[in-house]
PQR file with spaces between the fields and no chain letter, atoms N, CA, C, O and H, PARSE charges and radii, in Angstrom:
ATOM       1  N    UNK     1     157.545  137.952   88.730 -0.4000 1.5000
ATOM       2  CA   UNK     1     158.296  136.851   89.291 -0.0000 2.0000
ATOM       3  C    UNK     1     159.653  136.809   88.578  0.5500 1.7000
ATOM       4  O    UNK     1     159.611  136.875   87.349 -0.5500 1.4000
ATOM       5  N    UNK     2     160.663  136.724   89.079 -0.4000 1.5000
ATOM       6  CA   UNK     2     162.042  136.614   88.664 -0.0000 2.0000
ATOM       7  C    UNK     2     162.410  135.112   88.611  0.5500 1.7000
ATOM       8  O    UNK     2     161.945  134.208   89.305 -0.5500 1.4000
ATOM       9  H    UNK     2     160.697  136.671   90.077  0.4000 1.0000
ATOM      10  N    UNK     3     163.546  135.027   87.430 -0.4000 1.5000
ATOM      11  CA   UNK     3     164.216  134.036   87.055 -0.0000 2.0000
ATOM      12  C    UNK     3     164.343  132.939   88.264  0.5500 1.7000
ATOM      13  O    UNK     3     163.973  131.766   88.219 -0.5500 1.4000
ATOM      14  H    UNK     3     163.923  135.761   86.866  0.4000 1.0000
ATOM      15  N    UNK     4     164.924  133.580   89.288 -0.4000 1.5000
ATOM      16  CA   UNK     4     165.295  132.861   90.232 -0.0000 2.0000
ATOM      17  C    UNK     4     164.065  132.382   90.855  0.5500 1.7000
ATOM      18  O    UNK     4     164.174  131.323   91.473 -0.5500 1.4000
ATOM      19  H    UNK     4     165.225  134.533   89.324  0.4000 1.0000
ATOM      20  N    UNK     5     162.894  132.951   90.823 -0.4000 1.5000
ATOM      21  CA   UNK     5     161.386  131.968   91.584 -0.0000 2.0000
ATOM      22  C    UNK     5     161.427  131.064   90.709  0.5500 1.7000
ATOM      23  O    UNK     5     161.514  129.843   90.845 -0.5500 1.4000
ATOM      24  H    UNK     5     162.805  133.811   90.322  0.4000 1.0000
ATOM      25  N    UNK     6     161.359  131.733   89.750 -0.4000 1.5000
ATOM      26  CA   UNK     6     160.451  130.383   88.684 -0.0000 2.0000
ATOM      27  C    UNK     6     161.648  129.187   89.006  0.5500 1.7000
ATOM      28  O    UNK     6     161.415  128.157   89.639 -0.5500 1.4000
ATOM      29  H    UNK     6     161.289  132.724   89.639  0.4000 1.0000
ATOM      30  N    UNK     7     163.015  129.573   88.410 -0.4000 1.5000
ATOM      31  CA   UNK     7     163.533  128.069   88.725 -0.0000 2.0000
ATOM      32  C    UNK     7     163.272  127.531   89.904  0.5500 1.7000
ATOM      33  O    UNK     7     163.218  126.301   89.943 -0.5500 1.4000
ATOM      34  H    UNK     7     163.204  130.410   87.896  0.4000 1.0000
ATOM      35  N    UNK     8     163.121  128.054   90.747 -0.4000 1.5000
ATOM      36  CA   UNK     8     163.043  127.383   92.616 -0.0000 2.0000
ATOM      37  C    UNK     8     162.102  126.643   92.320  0.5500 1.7000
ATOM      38  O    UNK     8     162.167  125.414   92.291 -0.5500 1.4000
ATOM      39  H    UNK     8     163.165  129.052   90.715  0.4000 1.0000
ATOM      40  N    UNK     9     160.825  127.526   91.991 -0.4000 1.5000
ATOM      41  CA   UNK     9     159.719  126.524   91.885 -0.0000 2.0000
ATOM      42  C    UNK     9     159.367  125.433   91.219  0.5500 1.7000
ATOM      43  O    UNK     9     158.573  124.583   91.620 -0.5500 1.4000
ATOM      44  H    UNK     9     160.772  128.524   92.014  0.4000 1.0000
ATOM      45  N    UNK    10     159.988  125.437   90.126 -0.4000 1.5000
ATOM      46  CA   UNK    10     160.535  124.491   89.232 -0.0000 2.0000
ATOM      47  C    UNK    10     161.349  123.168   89.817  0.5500 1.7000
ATOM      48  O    UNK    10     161.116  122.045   89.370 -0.5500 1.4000
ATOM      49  H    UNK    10     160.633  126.128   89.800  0.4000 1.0000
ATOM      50  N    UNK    11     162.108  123.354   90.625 -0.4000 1.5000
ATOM      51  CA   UNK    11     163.256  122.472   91.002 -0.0000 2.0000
ATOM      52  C    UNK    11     161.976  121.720   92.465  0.5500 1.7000
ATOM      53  O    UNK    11     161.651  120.589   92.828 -0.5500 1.4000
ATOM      54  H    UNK    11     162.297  124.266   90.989  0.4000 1.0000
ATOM      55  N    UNK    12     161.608  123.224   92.902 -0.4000 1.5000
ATOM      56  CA   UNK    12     160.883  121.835   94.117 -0.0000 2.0000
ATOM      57  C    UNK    12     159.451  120.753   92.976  0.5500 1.7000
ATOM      58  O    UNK    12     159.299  119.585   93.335 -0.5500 1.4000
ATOM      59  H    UNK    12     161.872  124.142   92.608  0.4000 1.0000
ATOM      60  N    UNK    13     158.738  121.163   91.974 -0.4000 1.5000
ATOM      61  CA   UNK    13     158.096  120.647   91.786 -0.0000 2.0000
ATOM      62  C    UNK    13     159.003  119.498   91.238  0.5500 1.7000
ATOM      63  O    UNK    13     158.328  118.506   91.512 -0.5500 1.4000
ATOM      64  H    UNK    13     158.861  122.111   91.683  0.4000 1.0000
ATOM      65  N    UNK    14     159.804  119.184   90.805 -0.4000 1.5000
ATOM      66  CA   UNK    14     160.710  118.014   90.139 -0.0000 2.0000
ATOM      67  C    UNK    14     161.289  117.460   91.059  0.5500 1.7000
ATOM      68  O    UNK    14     161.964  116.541   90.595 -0.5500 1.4000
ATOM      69  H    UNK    14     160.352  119.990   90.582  0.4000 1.0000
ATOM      70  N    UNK    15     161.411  117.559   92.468 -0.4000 1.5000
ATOM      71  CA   UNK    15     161.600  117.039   93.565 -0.0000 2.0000
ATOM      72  C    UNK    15     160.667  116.309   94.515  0.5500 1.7000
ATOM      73  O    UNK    15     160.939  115.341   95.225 -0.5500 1.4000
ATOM      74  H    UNK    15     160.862  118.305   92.844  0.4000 1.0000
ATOM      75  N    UNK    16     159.557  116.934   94.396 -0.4000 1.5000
ATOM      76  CA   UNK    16     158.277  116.611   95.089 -0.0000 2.0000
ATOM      77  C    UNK    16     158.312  114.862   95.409  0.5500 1.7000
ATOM      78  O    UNK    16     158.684  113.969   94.648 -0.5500 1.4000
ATOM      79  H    UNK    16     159.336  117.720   93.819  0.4000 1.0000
ATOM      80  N    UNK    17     157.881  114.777   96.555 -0.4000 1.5000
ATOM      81  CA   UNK    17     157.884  113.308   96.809 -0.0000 2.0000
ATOM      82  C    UNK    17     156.697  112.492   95.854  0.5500 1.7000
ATOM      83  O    UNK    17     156.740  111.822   94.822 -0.5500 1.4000
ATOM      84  H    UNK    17     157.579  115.503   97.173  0.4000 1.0000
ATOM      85  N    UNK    18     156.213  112.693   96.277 -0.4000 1.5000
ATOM      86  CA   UNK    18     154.499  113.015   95.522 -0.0000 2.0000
ATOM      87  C    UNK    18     154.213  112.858   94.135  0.5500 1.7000
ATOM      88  O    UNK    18     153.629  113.821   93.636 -0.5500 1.4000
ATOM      89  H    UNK    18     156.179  113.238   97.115  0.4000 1.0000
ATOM      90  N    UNK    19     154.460  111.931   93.401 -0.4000 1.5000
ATOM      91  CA   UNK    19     154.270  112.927   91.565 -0.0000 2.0000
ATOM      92  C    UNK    19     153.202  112.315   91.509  0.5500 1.7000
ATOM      93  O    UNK    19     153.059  111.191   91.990 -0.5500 1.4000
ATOM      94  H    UNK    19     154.934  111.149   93.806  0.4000 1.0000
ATOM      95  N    UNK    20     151.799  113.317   90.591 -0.4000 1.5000
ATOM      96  CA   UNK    20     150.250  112.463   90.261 -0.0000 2.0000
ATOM      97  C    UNK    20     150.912  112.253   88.697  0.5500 1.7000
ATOM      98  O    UNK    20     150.035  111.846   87.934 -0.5500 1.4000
ATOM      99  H    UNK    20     151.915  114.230   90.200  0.4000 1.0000
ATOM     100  N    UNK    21     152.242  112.428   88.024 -0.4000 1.5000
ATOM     101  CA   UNK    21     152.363  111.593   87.001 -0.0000 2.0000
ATOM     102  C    UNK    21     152.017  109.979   87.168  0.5500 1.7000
ATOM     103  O    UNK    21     151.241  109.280   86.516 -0.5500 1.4000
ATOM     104  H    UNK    21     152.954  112.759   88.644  0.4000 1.0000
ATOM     105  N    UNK    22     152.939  109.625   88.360 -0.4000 1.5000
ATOM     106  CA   UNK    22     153.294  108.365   88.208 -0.0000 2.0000
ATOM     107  C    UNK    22     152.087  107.518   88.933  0.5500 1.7000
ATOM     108  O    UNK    22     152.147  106.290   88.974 -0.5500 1.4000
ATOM     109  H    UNK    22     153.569  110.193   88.889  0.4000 1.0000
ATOM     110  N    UNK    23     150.721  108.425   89.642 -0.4000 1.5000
ATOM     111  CA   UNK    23     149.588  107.713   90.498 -0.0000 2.0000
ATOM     112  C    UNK    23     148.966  106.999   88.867  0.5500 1.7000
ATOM     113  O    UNK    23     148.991  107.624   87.807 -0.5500 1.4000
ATOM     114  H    UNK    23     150.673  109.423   89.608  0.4000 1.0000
ATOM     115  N    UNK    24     148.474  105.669   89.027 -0.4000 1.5000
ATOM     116  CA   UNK    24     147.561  105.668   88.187 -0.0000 2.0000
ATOM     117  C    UNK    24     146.132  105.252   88.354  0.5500 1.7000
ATOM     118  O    UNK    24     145.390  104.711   87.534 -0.5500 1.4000
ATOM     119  H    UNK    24     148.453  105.162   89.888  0.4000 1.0000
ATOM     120  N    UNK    25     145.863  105.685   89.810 -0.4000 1.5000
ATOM     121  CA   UNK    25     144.370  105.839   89.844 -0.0000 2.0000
ATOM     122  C    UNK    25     144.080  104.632   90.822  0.5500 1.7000
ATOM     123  O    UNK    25     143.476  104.978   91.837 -0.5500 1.4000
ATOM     124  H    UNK    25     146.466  106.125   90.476  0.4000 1.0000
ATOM     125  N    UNK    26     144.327  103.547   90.747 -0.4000 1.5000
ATOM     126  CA   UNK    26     143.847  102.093   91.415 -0.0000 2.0000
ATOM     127  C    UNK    26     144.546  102.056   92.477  0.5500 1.7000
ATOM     128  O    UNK    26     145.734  102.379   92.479 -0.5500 1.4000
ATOM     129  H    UNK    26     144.818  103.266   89.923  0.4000 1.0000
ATOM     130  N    UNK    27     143.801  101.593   93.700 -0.4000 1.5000
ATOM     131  CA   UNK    27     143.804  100.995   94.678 -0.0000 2.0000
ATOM     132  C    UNK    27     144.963   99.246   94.974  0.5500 1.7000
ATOM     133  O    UNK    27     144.544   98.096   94.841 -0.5500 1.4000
ATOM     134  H    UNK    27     142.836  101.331   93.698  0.4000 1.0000
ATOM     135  N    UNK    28     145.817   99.496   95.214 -0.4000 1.5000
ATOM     136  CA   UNK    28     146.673   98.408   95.487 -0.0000 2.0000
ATOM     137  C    UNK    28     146.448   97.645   96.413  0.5500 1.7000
ATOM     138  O    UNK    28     147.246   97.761   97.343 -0.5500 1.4000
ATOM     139  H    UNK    28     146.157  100.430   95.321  0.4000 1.0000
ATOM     140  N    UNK    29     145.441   96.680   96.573 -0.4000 1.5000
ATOM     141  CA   UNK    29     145.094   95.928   98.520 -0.0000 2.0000
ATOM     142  C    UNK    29     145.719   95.579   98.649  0.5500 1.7000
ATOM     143  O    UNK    29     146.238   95.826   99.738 -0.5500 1.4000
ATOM     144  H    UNK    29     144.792   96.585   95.818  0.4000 1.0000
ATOM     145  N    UNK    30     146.546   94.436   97.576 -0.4000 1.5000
ATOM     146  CA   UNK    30     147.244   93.219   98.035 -0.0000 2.0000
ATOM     147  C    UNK    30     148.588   94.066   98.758  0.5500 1.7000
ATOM     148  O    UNK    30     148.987   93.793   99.890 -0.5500 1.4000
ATOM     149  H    UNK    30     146.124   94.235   96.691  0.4000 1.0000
ATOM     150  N    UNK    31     149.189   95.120   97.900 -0.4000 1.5000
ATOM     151  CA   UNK    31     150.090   95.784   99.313 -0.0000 2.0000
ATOM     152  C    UNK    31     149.314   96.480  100.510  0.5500 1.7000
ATOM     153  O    UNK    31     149.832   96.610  101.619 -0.5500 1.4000
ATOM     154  H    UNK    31     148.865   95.342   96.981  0.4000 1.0000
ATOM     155  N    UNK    32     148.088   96.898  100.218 -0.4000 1.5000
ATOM     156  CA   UNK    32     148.174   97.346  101.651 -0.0000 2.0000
ATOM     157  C    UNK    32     148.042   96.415  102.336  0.5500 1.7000
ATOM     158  O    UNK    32     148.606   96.490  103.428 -0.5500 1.4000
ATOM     159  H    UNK    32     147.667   96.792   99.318  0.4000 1.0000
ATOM     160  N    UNK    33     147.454   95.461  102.101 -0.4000 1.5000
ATOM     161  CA   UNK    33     147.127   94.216  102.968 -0.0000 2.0000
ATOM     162  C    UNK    33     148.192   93.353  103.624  0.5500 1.7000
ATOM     163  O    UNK    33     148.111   92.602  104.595 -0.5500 1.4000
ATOM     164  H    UNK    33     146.996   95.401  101.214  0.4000 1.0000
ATOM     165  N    UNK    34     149.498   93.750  102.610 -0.4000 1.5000
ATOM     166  CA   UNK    34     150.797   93.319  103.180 -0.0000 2.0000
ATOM     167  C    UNK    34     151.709   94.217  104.145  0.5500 1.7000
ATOM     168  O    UNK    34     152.602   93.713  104.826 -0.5500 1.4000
ATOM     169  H    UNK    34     149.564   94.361  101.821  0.4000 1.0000
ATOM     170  N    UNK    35     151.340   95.931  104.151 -0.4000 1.5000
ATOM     171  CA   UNK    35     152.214   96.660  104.634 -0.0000 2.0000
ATOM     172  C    UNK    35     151.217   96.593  106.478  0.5500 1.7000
ATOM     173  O    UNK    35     151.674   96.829  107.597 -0.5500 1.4000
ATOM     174  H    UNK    35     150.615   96.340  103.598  0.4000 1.0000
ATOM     175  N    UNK    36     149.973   96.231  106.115 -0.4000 1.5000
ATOM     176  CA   UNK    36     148.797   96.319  107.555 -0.0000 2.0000
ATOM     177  C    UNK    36     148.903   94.601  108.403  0.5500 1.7000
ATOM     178  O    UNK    36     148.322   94.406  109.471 -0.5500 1.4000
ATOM     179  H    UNK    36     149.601   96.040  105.207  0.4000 1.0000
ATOM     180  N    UNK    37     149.531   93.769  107.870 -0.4000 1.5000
ATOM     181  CA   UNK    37     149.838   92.495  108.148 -0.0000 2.0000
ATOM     182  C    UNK    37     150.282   92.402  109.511  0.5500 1.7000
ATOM     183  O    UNK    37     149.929   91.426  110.172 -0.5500 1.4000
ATOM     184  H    UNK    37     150.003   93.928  107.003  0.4000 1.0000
ATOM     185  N    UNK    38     150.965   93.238  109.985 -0.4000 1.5000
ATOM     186  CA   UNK    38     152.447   93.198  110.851 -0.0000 2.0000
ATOM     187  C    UNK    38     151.577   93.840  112.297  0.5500 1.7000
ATOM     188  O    UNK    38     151.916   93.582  113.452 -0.5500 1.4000
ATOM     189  H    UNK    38     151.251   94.031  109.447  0.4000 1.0000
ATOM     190  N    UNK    39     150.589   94.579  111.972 -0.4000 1.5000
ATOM     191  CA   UNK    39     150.166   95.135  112.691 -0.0000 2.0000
ATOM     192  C    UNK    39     148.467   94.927  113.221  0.5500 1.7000
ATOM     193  O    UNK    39     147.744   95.561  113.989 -0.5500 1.4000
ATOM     194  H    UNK    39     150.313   94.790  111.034  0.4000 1.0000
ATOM     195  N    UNK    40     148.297   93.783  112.433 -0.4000 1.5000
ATOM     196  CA   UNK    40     147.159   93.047  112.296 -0.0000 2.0000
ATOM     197  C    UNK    40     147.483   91.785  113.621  0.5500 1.7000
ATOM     198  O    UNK    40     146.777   91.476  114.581 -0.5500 1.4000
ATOM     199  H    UNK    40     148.884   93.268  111.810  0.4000 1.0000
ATOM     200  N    UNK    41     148.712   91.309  113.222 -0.4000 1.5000
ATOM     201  CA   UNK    41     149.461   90.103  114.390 -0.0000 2.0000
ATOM     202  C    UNK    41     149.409   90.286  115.755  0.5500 1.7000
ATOM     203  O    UNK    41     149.054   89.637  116.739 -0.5500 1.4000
ATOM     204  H    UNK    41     149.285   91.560  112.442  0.4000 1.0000
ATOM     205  N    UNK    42     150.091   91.884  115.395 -0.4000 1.5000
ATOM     206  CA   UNK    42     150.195   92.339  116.889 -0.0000 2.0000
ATOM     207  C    UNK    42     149.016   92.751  117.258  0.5500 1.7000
ATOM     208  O    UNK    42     149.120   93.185  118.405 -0.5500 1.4000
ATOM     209  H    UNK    42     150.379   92.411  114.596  0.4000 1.0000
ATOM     210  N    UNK    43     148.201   92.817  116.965 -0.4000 1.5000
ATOM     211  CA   UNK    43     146.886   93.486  118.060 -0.0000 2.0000
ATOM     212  C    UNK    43     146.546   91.758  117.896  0.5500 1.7000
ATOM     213  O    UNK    43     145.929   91.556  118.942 -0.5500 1.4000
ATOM     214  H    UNK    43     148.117   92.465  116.033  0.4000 1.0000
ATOM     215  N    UNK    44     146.609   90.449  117.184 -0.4000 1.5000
ATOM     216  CA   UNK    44     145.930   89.737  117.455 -0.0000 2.0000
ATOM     217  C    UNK    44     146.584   89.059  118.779  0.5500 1.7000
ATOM     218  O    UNK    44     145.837   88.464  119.556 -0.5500 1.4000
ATOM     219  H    UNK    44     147.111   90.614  116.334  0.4000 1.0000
ATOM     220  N    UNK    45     148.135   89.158  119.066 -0.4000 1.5000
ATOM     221  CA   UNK    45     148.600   88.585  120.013 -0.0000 2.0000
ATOM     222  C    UNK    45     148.398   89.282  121.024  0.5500 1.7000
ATOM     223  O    UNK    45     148.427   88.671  122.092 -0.5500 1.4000
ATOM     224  H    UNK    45     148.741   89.641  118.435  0.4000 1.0000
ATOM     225  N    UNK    46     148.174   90.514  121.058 -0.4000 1.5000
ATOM     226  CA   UNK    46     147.923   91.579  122.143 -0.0000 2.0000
ATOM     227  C    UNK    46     146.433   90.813  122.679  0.5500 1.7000
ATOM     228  O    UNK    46     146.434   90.413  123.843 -0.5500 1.4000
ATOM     229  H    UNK    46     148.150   91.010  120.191  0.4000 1.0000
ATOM     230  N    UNK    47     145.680   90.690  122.181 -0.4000 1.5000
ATOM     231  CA   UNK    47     144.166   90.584  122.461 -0.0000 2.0000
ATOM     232  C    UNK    47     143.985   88.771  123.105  0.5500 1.7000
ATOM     233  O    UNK    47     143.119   88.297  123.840 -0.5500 1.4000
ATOM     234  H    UNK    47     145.680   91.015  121.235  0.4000 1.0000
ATOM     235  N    UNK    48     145.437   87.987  122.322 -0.4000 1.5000
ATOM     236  CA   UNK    48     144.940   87.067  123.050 -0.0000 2.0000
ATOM     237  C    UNK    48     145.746   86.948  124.357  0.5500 1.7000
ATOM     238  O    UNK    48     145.630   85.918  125.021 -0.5500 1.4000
ATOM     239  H    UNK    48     146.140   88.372  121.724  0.4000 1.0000
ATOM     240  N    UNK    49     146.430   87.787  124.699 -0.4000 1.5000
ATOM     241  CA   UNK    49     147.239   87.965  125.707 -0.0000 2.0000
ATOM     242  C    UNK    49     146.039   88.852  126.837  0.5500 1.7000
ATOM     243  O    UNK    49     145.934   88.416  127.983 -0.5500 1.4000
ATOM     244  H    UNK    49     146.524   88.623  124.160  0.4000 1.0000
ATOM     245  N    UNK    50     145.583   89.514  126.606 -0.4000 1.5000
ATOM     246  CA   UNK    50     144.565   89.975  127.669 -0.0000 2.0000
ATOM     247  C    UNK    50     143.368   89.132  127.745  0.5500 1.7000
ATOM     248  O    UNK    50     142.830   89.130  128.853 -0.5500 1.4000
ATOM     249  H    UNK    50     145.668   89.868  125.675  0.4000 1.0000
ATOM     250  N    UNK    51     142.750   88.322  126.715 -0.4000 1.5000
ATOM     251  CA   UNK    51     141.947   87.555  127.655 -0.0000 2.0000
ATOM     252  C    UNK    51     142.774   86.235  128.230  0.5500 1.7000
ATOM     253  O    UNK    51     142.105   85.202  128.279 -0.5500 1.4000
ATOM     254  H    UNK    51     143.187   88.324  125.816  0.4000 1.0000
ATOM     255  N    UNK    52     143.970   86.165  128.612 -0.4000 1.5000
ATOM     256  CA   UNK    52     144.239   84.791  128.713 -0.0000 2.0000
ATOM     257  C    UNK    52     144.405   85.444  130.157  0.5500 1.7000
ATOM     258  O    UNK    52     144.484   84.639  131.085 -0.5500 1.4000
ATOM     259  H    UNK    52     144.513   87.004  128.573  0.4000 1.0000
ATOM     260  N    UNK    53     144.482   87.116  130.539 -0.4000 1.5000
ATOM     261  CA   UNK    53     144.399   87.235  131.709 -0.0000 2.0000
ATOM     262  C    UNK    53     143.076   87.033  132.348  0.5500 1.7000
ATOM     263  O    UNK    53     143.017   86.574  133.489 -0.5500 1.4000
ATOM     264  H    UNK    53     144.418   87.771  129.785  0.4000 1.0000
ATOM     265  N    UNK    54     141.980   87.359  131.662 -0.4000 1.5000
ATOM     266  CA   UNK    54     140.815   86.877  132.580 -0.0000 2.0000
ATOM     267  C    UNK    54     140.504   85.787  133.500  0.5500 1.7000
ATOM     268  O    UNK    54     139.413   85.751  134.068 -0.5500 1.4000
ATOM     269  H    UNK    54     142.027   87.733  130.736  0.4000 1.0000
């Protein structure tokens, strides 16, 4: 492998969106529960909008 892989590979791993440095393992609800909110509304207004067609 030449100079030039290794740095490439180097530069994308320090780029990576992704780092498991910074994961620390736990489960966050209270955001997911805030980012699933929005989309929780809308199926509830959706749903009461079709039975109000019955």
């Amino acid at each position: 492998m030449t100079h030039a892989e290794i740095r490439a590979l180097e530069d994308a791993r320090a780029n990576m969106a992704w780092s498991t440095e910074s994961y620390d393992g736990r489960t966050h609800y209270a955001d997911v529960l805030k980012a699933l909110t929005p989309a929780f509304l809308i199926l509830l207004v959706a749903t009461g909008l079709l039975l109000a067609l019955l």
